[in-house]
Amino acid sequence: MVFSDSVNKNGLVEEIDFLCDTNSTSYAIEDKTRNINEELYQVGISAWKHSPLWSFDDTNQTTHPISTTTLVDNQADYSLPTDLIYLERVSIKDASGLWYDLIEKNYDDLPNPDEFMKTAGRPIYFAKKAGSIWLFPKVKAADVTLAAGLKLYLTRLADPFVKTDTTKLPGFSAGFHRLLSLGASEKFCLVNNPDRYTRIKLEHRELELNFIEWLKGRQRGNRRIGLSPRHENYE
């Protein structure tokens, strides 16, 4: 289901108006867009929670879910992307230009993080803390490739809509696109149309349960399988 189709009336925006008995004045496009995006983010989080063998990634994304940044000599902490849901893997490029994976540590389990492997060198471990990852030991320029030498493999939030979108589709299975219109309608009717709220909420919950069952049913084998976006762009 496209974001908006004012001619055929079969977009997410038009279904919201049908469900809520609203129009562009009583339920502004800015509010619809915000609520659709909130539901879209929840779809991605639900996909990550209930489908551990598949790494969800919105097919509207134009890059693979890999973030690359430059290492800094004698620096341990590096900011995580703001659209991160889950950090799958961390890799470092060594001085020979070869990639190797780091081993994760729990930051709060380290007896003294400031003293743990404090001498700069070739990082072996990483730990997450707040909005950053910490490398242990911290980087020594001679032991790694600094330029684009840190690579993070991510599960990230879905690509949001903007209010002027028309033919853009939600980047997940078409059978569950109505999660977005139902969720945005539920939010509106909770405050503005209680008579419609209960029916919409029940329909929304039923589709959510079907979505979760579908996610669980996709799981086969014993490893994560990444969903690649359409474009080959690793920047």
mmCIF file of N, CA and C in Angstrom, residues 55-172:
data_model
loop_
_atom_site.group_PDB
_atom_site.id
_atom_site.type_symbol
_atom_site.label_atom_id
_atom_site.label_comp_id
_atom_site.label_asym_id
_atom_site.label_seq_id
_atom_site.Cartn_x
_atom_site.Cartn_y
_atom_site.Cartn_z
ATOM 1 N N SER A 55 17.792 -10.653 9.952
ATOM 2 C CA SER A 55 18.072 -9.267 10.294
ATOM 3 C C SER A 55 17.161 -8.370 9.460
ATOM 4 N N PHE A 56 16.202 -7.717 10.109
ATOM 5 C CA PHE A 56 15.280 -6.843 9.386
ATOM 6 C C PHE A 56 16.001 -5.614 8.849
ATOM 7 N N ASP A 57 15.692 -5.265 7.605
ATOM 8 C CA ASP A 57 16.154 -3.987 7.067
ATOM 9 C C ASP A 57 15.135 -3.515 6.047
ATOM 10 N N ASP A 58 14.688 -2.286 6.223
ATOM 11 C CA ASP A 58 13.698 -1.671 5.349
ATOM 12 C C ASP A 58 14.215 -1.663 3.906
ATOM 13 N N THR A 59 13.420 -2.184 2.958
ATOM 14 C CA THR A 59 13.871 -2.240 1.567
ATOM 15 C C THR A 59 13.956 -0.866 0.919
ATOM 16 N N ASN A 60 13.470 0.187 1.593
ATOM 17 C CA ASN A 60 13.641 1.550 1.084
ATOM 18 C C ASN A 60 15.031 2.105 1.374
ATOM 19 N N GLN A 61 15.777 1.459 2.243
ATOM 20 C CA GLN A 61 17.132 1.919 2.521
ATOM 21 C C GLN A 61 17.991 1.757 1.274
ATOM 22 N N THR A 62 18.841 2.732 1.010
ATOM 23 C CA THR A 62 19.682 2.704 -0.191
ATOM 24 C C THR A 62 21.097 2.217 0.092
ATOM 25 N N THR A 63 21.397 1.861 1.322
ATOM 26 C CA THR A 63 22.699 1.303 1.674
ATOM 27 C C THR A 63 22.482 0.031 2.475
ATOM 28 N N HIS A 64 23.499 -0.792 2.520
ATOM 29 C CA HIS A 64 23.455 -1.944 3.406
ATOM 30 C C HIS A 64 23.551 -1.472 4.857
ATOM 31 N N PRO A 65 23.059 -2.276 5.798
ATOM 32 C CA PRO A 65 23.073 -1.864 7.199
ATOM 33 C C PRO A 65 24.464 -2.003 7.828
ATOM 34 N N ILE A 66 25.401 -1.280 7.244
ATOM 35 C CA ILE A 66 26.791 -1.295 7.703
ATOM 36 C C ILE A 66 27.255 0.151 7.825
ATOM 37 N N SER A 67 27.768 0.509 8.979
ATOM 38 C CA SER A 67 28.267 1.860 9.202
ATOM 39 C C SER A 67 29.782 1.804 9.345
ATOM 40 N N THR A 68 30.466 2.616 8.564
ATOM 41 C CA THR A 68 31.930 2.640 8.571
ATOM 42 C C THR A 68 32.422 4.013 9.004
ATOM 43 N N THR A 69 33.418 4.021 9.871
ATOM 44 C CA THR A 69 33.971 5.299 10.324
ATOM 45 C C THR A 69 35.477 5.174 10.477
ATOM 46 N N THR A 70 36.132 6.301 10.632
ATOM 47 C CA THR A 70 37.587 6.342 10.743
ATOM 48 C C THR A 70 38.024 6.192 12.197
ATOM 49 N N LEU A 71 39.019 5.379 12.402
ATOM 50 C CA LEU A 71 39.603 5.218 13.731
ATOM 51 C C LEU A 71 40.550 6.390 14.033
ATOM 52 N N VAL A 72 40.704 6.659 15.319
ATOM 53 C CA VAL A 72 41.553 7.766 15.756
ATOM 54 C C VAL A 72 42.611 7.229 16.711
ATOM 55 N N ASP A 73 43.851 7.581 16.460
ATOM 56 C CA ASP A 73 44.957 7.114 17.301
ATOM 57 C C ASP A 73 44.724 7.470 18.761
ATOM 58 N N ASN A 74 44.882 6.490 19.635
ATOM 59 C CA ASN A 74 44.784 6.657 21.087
ATOM 60 C C ASN A 74 43.355 6.952 21.565
ATOM 61 N N GLN A 75 42.366 6.644 20.733
ATOM 62 C CA GLN A 75 40.963 6.868 21.112
ATOM 63 C C GLN A 75 40.257 5.534 21.301
ATOM 64 N N ALA A 76 39.424 5.456 22.363
ATOM 65 C CA ALA A 76 38.709 4.219 22.674
ATOM 66 C C ALA A 76 37.235 4.271 22.329
ATOM 67 N N ASP A 77 36.589 5.433 22.454
ATOM 68 C CA ASP A 77 35.134 5.503 22.308
ATOM 69 C C ASP A 77 34.721 6.117 20.970
ATOM 70 N N TYR A 78 33.647 5.527 20.389
ATOM 71 C CA TYR A 78 33.133 5.956 19.088
ATOM 72 C C TYR A 78 31.600 5.956 19.147
ATOM 73 N N SER A 79 30.998 7.012 18.626
ATOM 74 C CA SER A 79 29.549 7.169 18.711
ATOM 75 C C SER A 79 28.831 6.141 17.840
ATOM 76 N N LEU A 80 27.713 5.634 18.346
ATOM 77 C CA LEU A 80 26.874 4.715 17.590
ATOM 78 C C LEU A 80 25.900 5.497 16.716
ATOM 79 N N PRO A 81 25.464 4.937 15.590
ATOM 80 C CA PRO A 81 24.466 5.611 14.755
ATOM 81 C C PRO A 81 23.169 5.839 15.527
ATOM 82 N N THR A 82 22.493 6.929 15.248
ATOM 83 C CA THR A 82 21.272 7.267 15.990
ATOM 84 C C THR A 82 20.083 6.406 15.595
ATOM 85 N N ASP A 83 20.155 5.730 14.432
ATOM 86 C CA ASP A 83 19.037 4.886 14.001
ATOM 87 C C ASP A 83 19.238 3.417 14.374
ATOM 88 N N LEU A 84 20.142 3.165 15.289
ATOM 89 C CA LEU A 84 20.477 1.792 15.683
ATOM 90 C C LEU A 84 19.358 1.153 16.497
ATOM 91 N N ILE A 85 18.969 -0.073 16.128
ATOM 92 C CA ILE A 85 18.132 -0.913 16.973
ATOM 93 C C ILE A 85 19.011 -1.914 17.717
ATOM 94 N N TYR A 86 19.910 -2.553 16.969
ATOM 95 C CA TYR A 86 20.766 -3.583 17.573
ATOM 96 C C TYR A 86 22.093 -3.615 16.837
ATOM 97 N N LEU A 87 23.166 -3.785 17.590
ATOM 98 C CA LEU A 87 24.501 -3.888 17.015
ATOM 99 C C LEU A 87 24.833 -5.365 16.841
ATOM 100 N N GLU A 88 24.925 -5.798 15.582
ATOM 101 C CA GLU A 88 25.122 -7.208 15.273
ATOM 102 C C GLU A 88 26.581 -7.641 15.416
ATOM 103 N N ARG A 89 27.487 -6.770 14.994
ATOM 104 C CA ARG A 89 28.878 -7.183 14.856
ATOM 105 C C ARG A 89 29.760 -5.951 14.724
ATOM 106 N N VAL A 90 31.000 -6.038 15.182
ATOM 107 C CA VAL A 90 31.967 -4.946 15.064
ATOM 108 C C VAL A 90 33.260 -5.501 14.478
ATOM 109 N N SER A 91 33.761 -4.827 13.453
ATOM 110 C CA SER A 91 35.002 -5.273 12.809
ATOM 111 C C SER A 91 36.001 -4.124 12.736
ATOM 112 N N ILE A 92 37.280 -4.481 12.756
ATOM 113 C CA ILE A 92 38.391 -3.542 12.648
ATOM 114 C C ILE A 92 39.282 -3.965 11.479
ATOM 115 N N LYS A 93 39.783 -2.975 10.757
ATOM 116 C CA LYS A 93 40.749 -3.272 9.693
ATOM 117 C C LYS A 93 42.163 -3.174 10.271
ATOM 118 N N ASP A 94 42.908 -4.255 10.179
ATOM 119 C CA ASP A 94 44.249 -4.257 10.770
ATOM 120 C C ASP A 94 45.234 -3.503 9.884
ATOM 121 N N ALA A 95 46.494 -3.464 10.314
ATOM 122 C CA ALA A 95 47.509 -2.686 9.606
ATOM 123 C C ALA A 95 47.774 -3.224 8.210
ATOM 124 N N SER A 96 47.437 -4.487 7.965
ATOM 125 C CA SER A 96 47.622 -5.092 6.646
ATOM 126 C C SER A 96 46.422 -4.897 5.732
ATOM 127 N N GLY A 97 45.362 -4.266 6.264
ATOM 128 C CA GLY A 97 44.163 -4.044 5.465
ATOM 129 C C GLY A 97 43.159 -5.169 5.520
ATOM 130 N N LEU A 98 43.332 -6.107 6.454
ATOM 131 C CA LEU A 98 42.415 -7.229 6.606
ATOM 132 C C LEU A 98 41.442 -6.963 7.751
ATOM 133 N N TRP A 99 40.179 -7.364 7.560
ATOM 134 C CA TRP A 99 39.158 -7.163 8.586
ATOM 135 C C TRP A 99 39.140 -8.327 9.568
ATOM 136 N N TYR A 100 38.924 -8.012 10.840
ATOM 137 C CA TYR A 100 38.735 -9.049 11.859
ATOM 138 C C TYR A 100 37.654 -8.575 12.836
ATOM 139 N N ASP A 101 36.929 -9.523 13.400
ATOM 140 C CA ASP A 101 35.833 -9.199 14.315
ATOM 141 C C ASP A 101 36.328 -9.049 15.750
ATOM 142 N N LEU A 102 35.690 -8.132 16.479
ATOM 143 C CA LEU A 102 35.979 -7.951 17.893
ATOM 144 C C LEU A 102 35.046 -8.814 18.732
ATOM 145 N N ILE A 103 35.473 -9.099 19.937
ATOM 146 C CA ILE A 103 34.697 -9.891 20.897
ATOM 147 C C ILE A 103 33.977 -8.930 21.832
ATOM 148 N N GLU A 104 32.685 -9.169 22.044
ATOM 149 C CA GLU A 104 31.910 -8.241 22.879
ATOM 150 C C GLU A 104 32.109 -8.527 24.365
ATOM 151 N N LYS A 105 32.230 -7.459 25.133
ATOM 152 C CA LYS A 105 32.263 -7.485 26.592
ATOM 153 C C LYS A 105 31.091 -6.659 27.120
ATOM 154 N N ASN A 106 30.621 -7.002 28.299
ATOM 155 C CA ASN A 106 29.622 -6.179 28.977
ATOM 156 C C ASN A 106 30.360 -5.090 29.752
ATOM 157 N N TYR A 107 30.119 -3.838 29.367
ATOM 158 C CA TYR A 107 30.848 -2.720 29.975
ATOM 159 C C TYR A 107 30.691 -2.713 31.493
ATOM 160 N N ASP A 108 29.489 -2.976 31.981
ATOM 161 C CA ASP A 108 29.232 -2.910 33.427
ATOM 162 C C ASP A 108 29.857 -4.072 34.190
ATOM 163 N N ASP A 109 30.276 -5.117 33.468
ATOM 164 C CA ASP A 109 30.923 -6.246 34.132
ATOM 165 C C ASP A 109 32.433 -6.068 34.249
ATOM 166 N N LEU A 110 32.972 -5.060 33.564
ATOM 167 C CA LEU A 110 34.410 -4.818 33.660
ATOM 168 C C LEU A 110 34.725 -4.241 35.035
ATOM 169 N N PRO A 111 35.679 -4.820 35.765
ATOM 170 C CA PRO A 111 35.954 -4.350 37.122
ATOM 171 C C PRO A 111 36.384 -2.890 37.188
ATOM 172 N N ASN A 112 37.144 -2.440 36.189
ATOM 173 C CA ASN A 112 37.586 -1.053 36.122
ATOM 174 C C ASN A 112 37.831 -0.722 34.656
ATOM 175 N N PRO A 113 36.821 -0.221 33.958
ATOM 176 C CA PRO A 113 36.971 0.022 32.515
ATOM 177 C C PRO A 113 38.138 0.942 32.163
ATOM 178 N N ASP A 114 38.455 1.897 33.029
ATOM 179 C CA ASP A 114 39.548 2.829 32.732
ATOM 180 C C ASP A 114 40.910 2.137 32.763
ATOM 181 N N GLU A 115 40.971 1.009 33.458
ATOM 182 C CA GLU A 115 42.243 0.303 33.582
ATOM 183 C C GLU A 115 42.316 -0.933 32.695
ATOM 184 N N PHE A 116 41.178 -1.368 32.163
ATOM 185 C CA PHE A 116 41.147 -2.598 31.379
ATOM 186 C C PHE A 116 41.859 -2.396 30.044
ATOM 187 N N MET A 117 42.957 -3.095 29.839
ATOM 188 C CA MET A 117 43.743 -3.012 28.601
ATOM 189 C C MET A 117 43.972 -1.550 28.213
ATOM 190 N N LYS A 118 44.500 -0.767 29.144
ATOM 191 C CA LYS A 118 44.602 0.680 28.952
ATOM 192 C C LYS A 118 45.699 1.085 27.973
ATOM 193 N N THR A 119 46.672 0.209 27.734
ATOM 194 C CA THR A 119 47.754 0.541 26.812
ATOM 195 C C THR A 119 47.263 0.395 25.376
ATOM 196 N N ALA A 120 47.398 1.433 24.570
ATOM 197 C CA ALA A 120 46.919 1.427 23.193
ATOM 198 C C ALA A 120 47.539 0.283 22.401
ATOM 199 N N GLY A 121 46.761 -0.259 21.476
ATOM 200 C CA GLY A 121 47.250 -1.376 20.669
ATOM 201 C C GLY A 121 46.225 -1.747 19.607
ATOM 202 N N ARG A 122 46.207 -3.009 19.243
ATOM 203 C CA ARG A 122 45.254 -3.544 18.267
ATOM 204 C C ARG A 122 44.009 -3.978 19.039
ATOM 205 N N PRO A 123 42.863 -3.311 18.845
ATOM 206 C CA PRO A 123 41.664 -3.651 19.621
ATOM 207 C C PRO A 123 41.283 -5.125 19.481
ATOM 208 N N ILE A 124 40.850 -5.702 20.608
ATOM 209 C CA ILE A 124 40.421 -7.101 20.649
ATOM 210 C C ILE A 124 38.953 -7.205 21.052
ATOM 211 N N TYR A 125 38.540 -6.327 21.979
ATOM 212 C CA TYR A 125 37.180 -6.375 22.526
ATOM 213 C C TYR A 125 36.453 -5.053 22.254
ATOM 214 N N PHE A 126 35.118 -5.114 22.352
ATOM 215 C CA PHE A 126 34.327 -3.891 22.356
ATOM 216 C C PHE A 126 33.230 -4.035 23.397
ATOM 217 N N ALA A 127 32.748 -2.895 23.893
ATOM 218 C CA ALA A 127 31.631 -2.867 24.835
ATOM 219 C C ALA A 127 30.754 -1.673 24.516
ATOM 220 N N LYS A 128 29.448 -1.845 24.692
ATOM 221 C CA LYS A 128 28.501 -0.745 24.455
ATOM 222 C C LYS A 128 28.237 -0.015 25.770
ATOM 223 N N LYS A 129 28.172 1.293 25.685
ATOM 224 C CA LYS A 129 27.843 2.113 26.845
ATOM 225 C C LYS A 129 27.166 3.379 26.359
ATOM 226 N N ALA A 130 25.911 3.580 26.799
ATOM 227 C CA ALA A 130 25.125 4.738 26.364
ATOM 228 C C ALA A 130 25.086 4.773 24.839
ATOM 229 N N GLY A 131 25.487 5.890 24.236
ATOM 230 C CA GLY A 131 25.420 6.021 22.780
ATOM 231 C C GLY A 131 26.738 5.761 22.089
ATOM 232 N N SER A 132 27.636 5.007 22.725
ATOM 233 C CA SER A 132 28.964 4.774 22.155
ATOM 234 C C SER A 132 29.371 3.320 22.303
ATOM 235 N N ILE A 133 30.381 2.936 21.513
ATOM 236 C CA ILE A 133 31.077 1.686 21.776
ATOM 237 C C ILE A 133 32.495 2.044 22.220
ATOM 238 N N TRP A 134 33.045 1.181 23.042
ATOM 239 C CA TRP A 134 34.389 1.370 23.573
ATOM 240 C C TRP A 134 35.253 0.211 23.118
ATOM 241 N N LEU A 135 36.447 0.522 22.622
ATOM 242 C CA LEU A 135 37.365 -0.489 22.132
ATOM 243 C C LEU A 135 38.446 -0.750 23.174
ATOM 244 N N PHE A 136 38.784 -2.016 23.350
ATOM 245 C CA PHE A 136 39.820 -2.420 24.309
ATOM 246 C C PHE A 136 40.797 -3.360 23.607
ATOM 247 N N PRO A 137 42.086 -3.030 23.585
ATOM 248 C CA PRO A 137 42.639 -1.748 24.017
ATOM 249 C C PRO A 137 42.248 -0.629 23.039
ATOM 250 N N LYS A 138 42.464 0.607 23.473
ATOM 251 C CA LYS A 138 42.202 1.727 22.569
ATOM 252 C C LYS A 138 43.163 1.656 21.389
ATOM 253 N N VAL A 139 42.857 2.402 20.371
ATOM 254 C CA VAL A 139 43.538 2.269 19.082
ATOM 255 C C VAL A 139 44.980 2.774 19.123
ATOM 256 N N LYS A 140 45.843 1.986 18.548
ATOM 257 C CA LYS A 140 47.211 2.424 18.266
ATOM 258 C C LYS A 140 47.363 2.478 16.752
ATOM 259 N N ALA A 141 47.714 3.633 16.223
ATOM 260 C CA ALA A 141 47.709 3.846 14.780
ATOM 261 C C ALA A 141 48.560 2.826 14.022
ATOM 262 N N ALA A 142 49.676 2.419 14.608
ATOM 263 C CA ALA A 142 50.588 1.502 13.920
ATOM 264 C C ALA A 142 50.007 0.104 13.772
ATOM 265 N N ASP A 143 48.980 -0.208 14.558
ATOM 266 C CA ASP A 143 48.454 -1.578 14.577
ATOM 267 C C ASP A 143 47.168 -1.751 13.771
ATOM 268 N N VAL A 144 46.624 -0.670 13.239
ATOM 269 C CA VAL A 144 45.363 -0.744 12.491
ATOM 270 C C VAL A 144 45.457 0.148 11.251
ATOM 271 N N THR A 145 44.431 0.071 10.409
ATOM 272 C CA THR A 145 44.251 1.038 9.323
ATOM 273 C C THR A 145 43.246 2.068 9.809
ATOM 274 N N LEU A 146 43.672 3.301 9.954
ATOM 275 C CA LEU A 146 42.802 4.321 10.541
ATOM 276 C C LEU A 146 41.645 4.701 9.618
ATOM 277 N N ALA A 147 41.918 4.976 8.351
ATOM 278 C CA ALA A 147 40.890 5.460 7.428
ATOM 279 C C ALA A 147 39.817 4.397 7.201
ATOM 280 N N ALA A 148 38.565 4.729 7.569
ATOM 281 C CA ALA A 148 37.432 3.800 7.412
ATOM 282 C C ALA A 148 37.751 2.447 8.017
ATOM 283 N N GLY A 149 38.393 2.471 9.181
ATOM 284 C CA GLY A 149 38.887 1.227 9.764
ATOM 285 C C GLY A 149 37.970 0.568 10.772
ATOM 286 N N LEU A 150 36.828 1.194 11.069
ATOM 287 C CA LEU A 150 35.868 0.621 12.007
ATOM 288 C C LEU A 150 34.556 0.381 11.274
ATOM 289 N N LYS A 151 34.041 -0.843 11.350
ATOM 290 C CA LYS A 151 32.821 -1.196 10.643
ATOM 291 C C LYS A 151 31.815 -1.797 11.631
ATOM 292 N N LEU A 152 30.597 -1.238 11.626
ATOM 293 C CA LEU A 152 29.525 -1.713 12.497
ATOM 294 C C LEU A 152 28.432 -2.339 11.640
ATOM 295 N N TYR A 153 28.029 -3.546 11.969
ATOM 296 C CA TYR A 153 26.922 -4.224 11.287
ATOM 297 C C TYR A 153 25.678 -4.053 12.155
ATOM 298 N N LEU A 154 24.608 -3.501 11.573
ATOM 299 C CA LEU A 154 23.491 -2.991 12.361
ATOM 300 C C LEU A 154 22.169 -3.650 12.008
ATOM 301 N N THR A 155 21.251 -3.622 12.975
ATOM 302 C CA THR A 155 19.826 -3.617 12.689
ATOM 303 C C THR A 155 19.385 -2.197 12.991
ATOM 304 N N ARG A 156 18.748 -1.538 12.022
ATOM 305 C CA ARG A 156 18.466 -0.110 12.157
ATOM 306 C C ARG A 156 16.980 0.171 11.971
ATOM 307 N N LEU A 157 16.593 1.366 12.370
ATOM 308 C CA LEU A 157 15.211 1.788 12.207
ATOM 309 C C LEU A 157 14.838 1.888 10.732
ATOM 310 N N ALA A 158 13.555 1.745 10.465
ATOM 311 C CA ALA A 158 13.059 1.838 9.092
ATOM 312 C C ALA A 158 13.230 3.256 8.545
ATOM 313 N N ASP A 159 13.219 3.360 7.224
ATOM 314 C CA ASP A 159 13.333 4.643 6.542
ATOM 315 C C ASP A 159 11.997 5.382 6.624
ATOM 316 N N PRO A 160 11.915 6.536 7.285
ATOM 317 C CA PRO A 160 10.618 7.172 7.540
ATOM 318 C C PRO A 160 10.033 7.845 6.294
ATOM 319 N N PHE A 161 8.721 8.035 6.328
ATOM 320 C CA PHE A 161 8.022 8.789 5.291
ATOM 321 C C PHE A 161 8.130 10.289 5.577
ATOM 322 N N VAL A 162 7.932 11.077 4.537
ATOM 323 C CA VAL A 162 7.723 12.511 4.681
ATOM 324 C C VAL A 162 6.325 12.824 4.156
ATOM 325 N N LYS A 163 5.775 13.941 4.561
ATOM 326 C CA LYS A 163 4.367 14.223 4.279
ATOM 327 C C LYS A 163 4.066 14.383 2.789
ATOM 328 N N THR A 164 5.086 14.648 1.980
ATOM 329 C CA THR A 164 4.881 14.823 0.540
ATOM 330 C C THR A 164 5.026 13.515 -0.238
ATOM 331 N N ASP A 165 5.312 12.413 0.454
ATOM 332 C CA ASP A 165 5.422 11.132 -0.245
ATOM 333 C C ASP A 165 4.093 10.744 -0.875
ATOM 334 N N THR A 166 4.178 10.032 -1.977
ATOM 335 C CA THR A 166 2.969 9.510 -2.627
ATOM 336 C C THR A 166 3.133 8.017 -2.890
ATOM 337 N N THR A 167 3.958 7.642 -3.861
ATOM 338 C CA THR A 167 4.050 6.245 -4.286
ATOM 339 C C THR A 167 5.030 5.406 -3.457
ATOM 340 N N LYS A 168 5.696 6.004 -2.497
ATOM 341 C CA LYS A 168 6.616 5.232 -1.668
ATOM 342 C C LYS A 168 5.862 4.177 -0.871
ATOM 343 N N LEU A 169 6.401 2.955 -0.860
ATOM 344 C CA LEU A 169 5.800 1.832 -0.152
ATOM 345 C C LEU A 169 6.528 1.570 1.156
ATOM 346 N N PRO A 170 5.854 1.077 2.185
ATOM 347 C CA PRO A 170 6.559 0.607 3.382
ATOM 348 C C PRO A 170 7.524 -0.514 3.000
ATOM 349 N N GLY A 171 8.697 -0.511 3.605
ATOM 350 C CA GLY A 171 9.739 -1.451 3.209
ATOM 351 C C GLY A 171 9.673 -2.785 3.906
ATOM 352 N N PHE A 172 8.480 -3.373 3.993
ATOM 353 C CA PHE A 172 8.335 -4.720 4.543
ATOM 354 C C PHE A 172 7.169 -5.400 3.835
#
